[in-house]
Short mmCIF file of C-alpha atoms in Angstrom, two decimals:
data_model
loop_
_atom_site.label_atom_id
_atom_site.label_comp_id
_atom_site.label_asym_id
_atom_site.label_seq_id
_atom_site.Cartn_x
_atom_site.Cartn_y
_atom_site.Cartn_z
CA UNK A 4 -2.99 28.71 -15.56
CA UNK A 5 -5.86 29.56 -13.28
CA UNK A 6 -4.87 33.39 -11.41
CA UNK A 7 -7.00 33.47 -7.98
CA UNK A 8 -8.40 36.92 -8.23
CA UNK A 9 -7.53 39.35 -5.67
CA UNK A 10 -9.28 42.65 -4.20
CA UNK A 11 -7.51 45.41 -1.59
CA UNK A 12 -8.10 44.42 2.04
CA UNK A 13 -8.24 41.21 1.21
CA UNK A 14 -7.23 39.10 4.27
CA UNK A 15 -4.50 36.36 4.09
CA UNK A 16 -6.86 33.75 4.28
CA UNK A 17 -9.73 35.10 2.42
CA UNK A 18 -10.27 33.39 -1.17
CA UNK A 19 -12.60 34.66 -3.72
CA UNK A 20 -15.00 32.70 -4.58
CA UNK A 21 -17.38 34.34 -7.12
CA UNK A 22 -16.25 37.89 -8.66
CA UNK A 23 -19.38 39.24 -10.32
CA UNK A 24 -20.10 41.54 -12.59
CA UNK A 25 -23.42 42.34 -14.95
CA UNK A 26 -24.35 40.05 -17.63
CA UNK A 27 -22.37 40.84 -20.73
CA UNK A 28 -25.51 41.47 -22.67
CA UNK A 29 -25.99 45.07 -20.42
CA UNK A 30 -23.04 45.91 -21.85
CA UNK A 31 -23.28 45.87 -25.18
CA UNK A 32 -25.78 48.01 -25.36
CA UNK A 33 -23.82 50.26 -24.34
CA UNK A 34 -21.35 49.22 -27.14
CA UNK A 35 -25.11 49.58 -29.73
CA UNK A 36 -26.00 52.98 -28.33
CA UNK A 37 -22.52 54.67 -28.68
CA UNK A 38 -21.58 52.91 -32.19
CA UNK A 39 -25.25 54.39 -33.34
CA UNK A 40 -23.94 58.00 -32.11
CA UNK A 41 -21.02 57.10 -34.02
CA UNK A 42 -22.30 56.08 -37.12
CA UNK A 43 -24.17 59.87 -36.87
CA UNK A 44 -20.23 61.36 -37.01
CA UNK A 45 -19.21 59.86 -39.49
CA UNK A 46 -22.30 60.37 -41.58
CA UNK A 47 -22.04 63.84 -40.84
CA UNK A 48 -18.34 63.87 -42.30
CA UNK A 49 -18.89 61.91 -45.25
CA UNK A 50 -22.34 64.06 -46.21
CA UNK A 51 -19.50 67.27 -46.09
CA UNK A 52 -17.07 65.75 -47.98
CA UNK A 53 -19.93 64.95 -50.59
CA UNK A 54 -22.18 67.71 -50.95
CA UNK A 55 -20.64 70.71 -49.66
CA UNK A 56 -17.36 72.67 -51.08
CA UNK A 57 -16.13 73.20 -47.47
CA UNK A 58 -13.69 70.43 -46.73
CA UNK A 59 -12.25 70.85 -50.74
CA UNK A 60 -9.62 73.70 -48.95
CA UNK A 61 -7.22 72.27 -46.32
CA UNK A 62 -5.66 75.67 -45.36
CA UNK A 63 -9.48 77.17 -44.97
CA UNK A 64 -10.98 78.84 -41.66
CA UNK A 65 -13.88 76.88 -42.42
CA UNK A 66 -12.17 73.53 -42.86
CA UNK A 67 -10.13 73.89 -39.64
CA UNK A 68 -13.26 74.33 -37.29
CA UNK A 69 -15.35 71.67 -39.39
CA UNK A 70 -11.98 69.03 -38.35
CA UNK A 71 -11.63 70.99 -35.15
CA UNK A 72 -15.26 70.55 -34.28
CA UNK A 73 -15.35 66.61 -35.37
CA UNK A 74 -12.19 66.02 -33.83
CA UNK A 75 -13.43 67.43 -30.28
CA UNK A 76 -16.91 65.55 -31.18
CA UNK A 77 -15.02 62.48 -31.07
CA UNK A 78 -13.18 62.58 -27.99
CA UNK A 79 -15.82 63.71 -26.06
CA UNK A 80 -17.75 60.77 -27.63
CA UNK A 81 -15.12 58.62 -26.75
CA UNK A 82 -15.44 59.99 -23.25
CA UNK A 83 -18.95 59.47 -22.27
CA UNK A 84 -18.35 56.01 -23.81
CA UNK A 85 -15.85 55.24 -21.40
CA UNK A 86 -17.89 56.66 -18.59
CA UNK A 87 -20.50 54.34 -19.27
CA UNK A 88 -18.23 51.34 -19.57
CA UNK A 89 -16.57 52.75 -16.18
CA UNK A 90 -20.16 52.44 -14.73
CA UNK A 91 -21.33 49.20 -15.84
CA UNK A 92 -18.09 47.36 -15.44
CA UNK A 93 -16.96 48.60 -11.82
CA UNK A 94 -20.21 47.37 -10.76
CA UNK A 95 -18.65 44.40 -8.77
CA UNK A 96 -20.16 41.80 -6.30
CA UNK A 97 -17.66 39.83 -4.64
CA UNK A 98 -18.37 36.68 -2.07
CA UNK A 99 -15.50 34.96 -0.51
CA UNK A 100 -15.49 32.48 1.69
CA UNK A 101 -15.76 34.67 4.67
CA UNK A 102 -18.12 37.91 3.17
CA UNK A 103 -19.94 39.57 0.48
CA UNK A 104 -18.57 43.02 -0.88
CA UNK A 105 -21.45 44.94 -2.57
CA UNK A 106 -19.71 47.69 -4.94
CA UNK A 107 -22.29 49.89 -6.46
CA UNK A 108 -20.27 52.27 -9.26
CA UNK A 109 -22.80 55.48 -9.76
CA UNK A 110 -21.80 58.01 -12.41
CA UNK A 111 -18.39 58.96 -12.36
CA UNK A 112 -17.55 60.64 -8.85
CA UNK A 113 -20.26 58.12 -6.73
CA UNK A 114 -19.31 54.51 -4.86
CA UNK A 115 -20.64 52.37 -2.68
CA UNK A 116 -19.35 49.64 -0.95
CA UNK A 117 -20.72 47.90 1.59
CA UNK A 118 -19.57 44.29 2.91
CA UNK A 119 -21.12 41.55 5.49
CA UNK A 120 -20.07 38.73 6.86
CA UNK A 121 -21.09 35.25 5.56
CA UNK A 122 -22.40 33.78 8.36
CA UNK A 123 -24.94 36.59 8.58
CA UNK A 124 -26.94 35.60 5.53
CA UNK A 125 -30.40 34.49 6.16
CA UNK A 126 -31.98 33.99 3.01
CA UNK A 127 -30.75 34.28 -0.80
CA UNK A 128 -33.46 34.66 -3.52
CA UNK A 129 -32.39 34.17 -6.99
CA UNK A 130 -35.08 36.01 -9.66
CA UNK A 131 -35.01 36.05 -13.40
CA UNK A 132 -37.34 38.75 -14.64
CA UNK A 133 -38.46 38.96 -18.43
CA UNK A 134 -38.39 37.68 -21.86
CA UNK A 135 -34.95 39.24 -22.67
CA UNK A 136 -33.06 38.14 -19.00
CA UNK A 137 -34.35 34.69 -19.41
CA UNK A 138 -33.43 34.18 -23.21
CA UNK A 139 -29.53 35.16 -22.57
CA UNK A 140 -29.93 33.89 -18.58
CA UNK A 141 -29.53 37.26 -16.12
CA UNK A 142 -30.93 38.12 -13.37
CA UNK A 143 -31.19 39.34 -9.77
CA UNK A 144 -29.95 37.53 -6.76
CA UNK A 145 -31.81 39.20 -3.37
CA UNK A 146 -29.34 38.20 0.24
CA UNK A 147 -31.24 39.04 3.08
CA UNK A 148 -28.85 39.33 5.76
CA UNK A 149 -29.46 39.90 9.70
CA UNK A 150 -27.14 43.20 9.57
CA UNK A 151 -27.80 46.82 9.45
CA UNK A 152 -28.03 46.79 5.77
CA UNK A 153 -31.05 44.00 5.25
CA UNK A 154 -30.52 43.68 1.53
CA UNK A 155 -27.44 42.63 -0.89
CA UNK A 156 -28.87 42.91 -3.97
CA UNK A 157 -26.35 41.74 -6.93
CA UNK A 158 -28.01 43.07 -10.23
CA UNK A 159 -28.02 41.00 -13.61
CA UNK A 160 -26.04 39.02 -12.94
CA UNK A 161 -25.21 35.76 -14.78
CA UNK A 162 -26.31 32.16 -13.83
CA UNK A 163 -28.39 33.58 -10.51
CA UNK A 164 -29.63 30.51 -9.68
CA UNK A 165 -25.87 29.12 -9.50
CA UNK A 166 -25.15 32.34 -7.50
CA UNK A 167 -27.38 31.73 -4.93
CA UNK A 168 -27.11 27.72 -4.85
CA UNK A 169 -23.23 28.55 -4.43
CA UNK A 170 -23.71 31.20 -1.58
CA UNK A 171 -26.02 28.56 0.09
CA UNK A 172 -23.38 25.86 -0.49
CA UNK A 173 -20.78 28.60 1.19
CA UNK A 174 -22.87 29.27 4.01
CA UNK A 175 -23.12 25.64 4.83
CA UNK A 176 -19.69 24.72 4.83
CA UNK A 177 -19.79 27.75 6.52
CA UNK A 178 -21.64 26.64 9.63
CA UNK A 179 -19.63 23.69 9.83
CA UNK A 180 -16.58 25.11 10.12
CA UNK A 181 -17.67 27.46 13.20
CA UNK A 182 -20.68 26.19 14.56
CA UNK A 183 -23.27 28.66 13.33
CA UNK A 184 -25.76 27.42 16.04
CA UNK A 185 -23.29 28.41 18.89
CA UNK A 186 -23.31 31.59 17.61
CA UNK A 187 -26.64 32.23 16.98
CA UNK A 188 -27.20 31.42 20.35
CA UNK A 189 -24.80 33.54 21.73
CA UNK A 190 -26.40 36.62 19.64
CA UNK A 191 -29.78 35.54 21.01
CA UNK A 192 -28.41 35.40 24.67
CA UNK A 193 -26.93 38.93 24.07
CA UNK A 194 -30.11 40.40 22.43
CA UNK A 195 -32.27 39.35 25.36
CA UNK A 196 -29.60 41.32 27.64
CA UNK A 197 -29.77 44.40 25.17
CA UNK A 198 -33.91 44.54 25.20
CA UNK A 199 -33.65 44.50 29.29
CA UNK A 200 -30.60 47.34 29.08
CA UNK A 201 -31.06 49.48 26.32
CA UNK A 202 -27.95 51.61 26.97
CA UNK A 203 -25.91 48.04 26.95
CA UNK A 204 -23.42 48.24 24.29
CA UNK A 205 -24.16 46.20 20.99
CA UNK A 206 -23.45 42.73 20.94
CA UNK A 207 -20.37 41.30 19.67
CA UNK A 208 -19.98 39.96 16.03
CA UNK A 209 -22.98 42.35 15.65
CA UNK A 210 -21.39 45.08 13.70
CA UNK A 211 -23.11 47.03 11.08
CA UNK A 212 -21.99 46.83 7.63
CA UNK A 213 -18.91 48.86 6.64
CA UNK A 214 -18.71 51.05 4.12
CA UNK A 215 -15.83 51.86 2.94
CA UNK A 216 -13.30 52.60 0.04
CA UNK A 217 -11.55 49.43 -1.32
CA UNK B 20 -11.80 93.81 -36.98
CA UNK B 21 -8.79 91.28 -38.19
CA UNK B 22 -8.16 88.60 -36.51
CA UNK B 23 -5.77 85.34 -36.74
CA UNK B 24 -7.29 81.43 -37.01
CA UNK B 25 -5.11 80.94 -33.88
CA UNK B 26 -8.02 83.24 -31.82
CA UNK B 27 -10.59 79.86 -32.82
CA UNK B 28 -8.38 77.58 -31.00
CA UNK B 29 -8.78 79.36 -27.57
CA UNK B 30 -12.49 77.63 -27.09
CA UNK B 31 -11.49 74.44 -28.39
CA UNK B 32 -8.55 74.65 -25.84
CA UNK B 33 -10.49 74.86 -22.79
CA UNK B 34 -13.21 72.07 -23.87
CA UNK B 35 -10.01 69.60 -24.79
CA UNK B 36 -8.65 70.63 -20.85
CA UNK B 37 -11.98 70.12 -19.06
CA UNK B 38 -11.68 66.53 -21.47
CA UNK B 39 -8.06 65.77 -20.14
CA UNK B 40 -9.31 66.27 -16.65
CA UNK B 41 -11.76 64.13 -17.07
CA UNK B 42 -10.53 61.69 -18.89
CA UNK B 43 -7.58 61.07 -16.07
CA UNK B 44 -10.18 61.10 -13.65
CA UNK B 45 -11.36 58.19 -15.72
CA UNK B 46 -8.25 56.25 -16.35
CA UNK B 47 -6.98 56.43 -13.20
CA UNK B 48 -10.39 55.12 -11.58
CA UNK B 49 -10.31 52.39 -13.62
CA UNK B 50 -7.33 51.05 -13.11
CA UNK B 51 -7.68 51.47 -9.46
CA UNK B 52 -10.88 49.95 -8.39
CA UNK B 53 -10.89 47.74 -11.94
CA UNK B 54 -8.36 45.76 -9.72
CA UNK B 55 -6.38 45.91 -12.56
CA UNK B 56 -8.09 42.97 -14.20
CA UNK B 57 -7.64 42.22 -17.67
CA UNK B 58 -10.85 43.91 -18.67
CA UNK B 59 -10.06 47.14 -16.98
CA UNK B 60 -6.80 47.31 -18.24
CA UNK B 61 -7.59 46.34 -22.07
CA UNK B 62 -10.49 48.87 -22.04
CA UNK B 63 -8.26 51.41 -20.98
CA UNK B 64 -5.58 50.90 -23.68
CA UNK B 65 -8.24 50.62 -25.83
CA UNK B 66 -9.92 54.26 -24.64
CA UNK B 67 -6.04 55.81 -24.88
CA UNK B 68 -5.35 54.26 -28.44
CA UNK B 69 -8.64 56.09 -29.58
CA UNK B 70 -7.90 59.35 -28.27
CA UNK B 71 -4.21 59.26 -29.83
CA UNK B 72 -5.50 58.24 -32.83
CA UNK B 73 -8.35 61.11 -32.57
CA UNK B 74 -5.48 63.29 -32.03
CA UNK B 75 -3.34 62.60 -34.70
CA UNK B 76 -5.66 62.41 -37.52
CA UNK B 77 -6.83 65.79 -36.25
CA UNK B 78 -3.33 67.48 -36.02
CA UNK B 79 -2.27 65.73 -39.80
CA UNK B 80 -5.21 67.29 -41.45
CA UNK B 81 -5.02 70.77 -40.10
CA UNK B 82 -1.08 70.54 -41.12
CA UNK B 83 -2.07 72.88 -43.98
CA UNK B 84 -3.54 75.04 -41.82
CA UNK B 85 -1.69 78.74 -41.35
CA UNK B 86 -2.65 80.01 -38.57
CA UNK B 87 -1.29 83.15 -38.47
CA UNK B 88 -3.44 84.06 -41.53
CA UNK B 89 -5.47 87.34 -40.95
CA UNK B 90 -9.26 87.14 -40.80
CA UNK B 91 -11.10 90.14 -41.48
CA UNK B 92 -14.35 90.41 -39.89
CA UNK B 93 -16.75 92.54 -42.09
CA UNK B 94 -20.09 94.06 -42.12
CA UNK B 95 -22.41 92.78 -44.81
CA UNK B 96 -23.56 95.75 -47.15
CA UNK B 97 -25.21 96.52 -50.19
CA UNK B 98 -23.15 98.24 -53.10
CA UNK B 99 -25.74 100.17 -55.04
CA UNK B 100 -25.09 100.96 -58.56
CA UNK B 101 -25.11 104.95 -58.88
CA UNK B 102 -27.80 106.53 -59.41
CA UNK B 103 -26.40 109.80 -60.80
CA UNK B 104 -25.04 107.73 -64.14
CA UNK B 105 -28.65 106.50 -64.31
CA UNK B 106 -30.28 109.61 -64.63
CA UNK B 107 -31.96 110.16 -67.86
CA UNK B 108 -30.29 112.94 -70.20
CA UNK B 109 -33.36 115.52 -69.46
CA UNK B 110 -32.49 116.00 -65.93
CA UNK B 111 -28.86 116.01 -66.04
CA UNK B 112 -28.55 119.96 -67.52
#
């Protein structure tokens, strides 16, 4: 059974069409870095256990802060690992068939999200940089739009190439479906107007991208 | 100066609070903006498993532990032997 994802704010007839997130690979290193931290722990329990006569006496001071002390150790390893999980996994690029969401996960406490419209895309790059992002196939797809925010940059990602031939393909259908050159010349009508009136109000469809909680 | 082992859980306490907070903080972000995908939700059982199993093996093996034991701290010294048992027989008249 094939579930349609969803987001919040999603309009009725908004579908999603790509739901990205980075290439697997990013992730586990995090999984490599953490399990090396771990291996550390346990080391450090097993060379107390073995060479020292402090974890011989379960009712001692000195045992309860040694399993107090790996005990906390844990947890807060466990915690920073799920930070860093938080912030490579929440990273999430989303195009439907009407926008692009940008959502840019930074640390704990810091988001970003920032959306356009389709038809406002200009010009999608698709860039695979290195030994390593070509071998397991991530990179960087680069959407210039004509909005306030130039760039959408989605960052290793999988299959960029079939990200940005898909946007294209989107964008196409896209113009079809509404006439892209109508409105293009509409925007170019009302942009002549705002250069002769500066204190004209902007144009519409022109609106800056939102940022915004989702 | 005697003390109980209960006085060594006090710091412990307040790092395992500042953990809880965060670690809400965590859950609950993301499960919100994880749109509750099947990713989010399975790392987030997996994160709460770990931590109950943290906590469990940590509270079976400090079971033994009485922790209303006294703790005496004391100052290091140096006992001496006597000196006046030492002294040889022509100076003790």
């Amino acid at each position: 059974m094939n579930i349609q994802p969803t987001f919040p704010g999603m309009m009725p007839t908004e579908r999603v069409v790509l739901m990205l997130h980075r290439h697997w690979i990013i992730g586990a290193r995090i999984f490599i870095q953490y399990g090396l931290i771990a291996v550390v722990f346990i080391a450090a329990w097993v060379a107390l256990r073995s060479f020292t006569t402090a974890l011989t006496d379960p009712t001692s001071i000195a045992y309860a802060l040694i399993v107090l002390a790996l005990s906390t150790a844990f947890l807060i390893w466990g915690l920073f690992f799920f930070i860093a999980w938080l912030d490579f996994y929440l990273d999430t690029w989303i195009v439907s068939n009407e926008r692009i969401i940008n959502i840019r996960q930074k640390h704990l406490f810091d988001r970003v999200v920032s959306e356009q419209k389709l038809f406002r895309v200009q010009d999608v790059t698709s860039e695979i940089k290195g030994p390593f992002a070509g071998m397991f196939g991530f990179g960087n797809v680069i959407i210039q739009t004509a909005g306030e925010q130039e760039e959408f940059r989605f960052e290793q990602v999988p299959h960029p190439a079939k990200v940005a031939q898909t946007i294209m393909s989107l964008l196409e259908s896209i113009e079809h479906q509404i006439g892209l050159d109508k409105v293009a010349k509409v925007e170019g009508d009302m942009g002549e107007v705002q250069t002769t009136q500066p204190s004209a109000p902007p144009p519409a469809g022109a609106l800056p991208p939102k940022s915004k909680e989702l | 100066m005697t003390v109980t082992y209960v006085l060594i859980l006090i710091p412990f306490g307040l790092i395992l609070l500042g953990w809880a907070i965060f670690s809400i903080v965590c859950i609950v972000k993301m499960l919100r903006f994880g749109f509750l995908s099947r990713q989010a939700v399975m790392s987030t059982f997996v994160y709460v498993a770990f931590v109950t199993v943290v906590i469990l093996v940590g509270a079976l093996n400090l079971r033994g532990v009485d922790w209303t034991t006294p703790y005496t701290f004391t100052v290091p010294g140096i006992s001496l032997p006597s000196v006046q048992s030492n002294l040889p027989k022509t100076f003790s008249q």
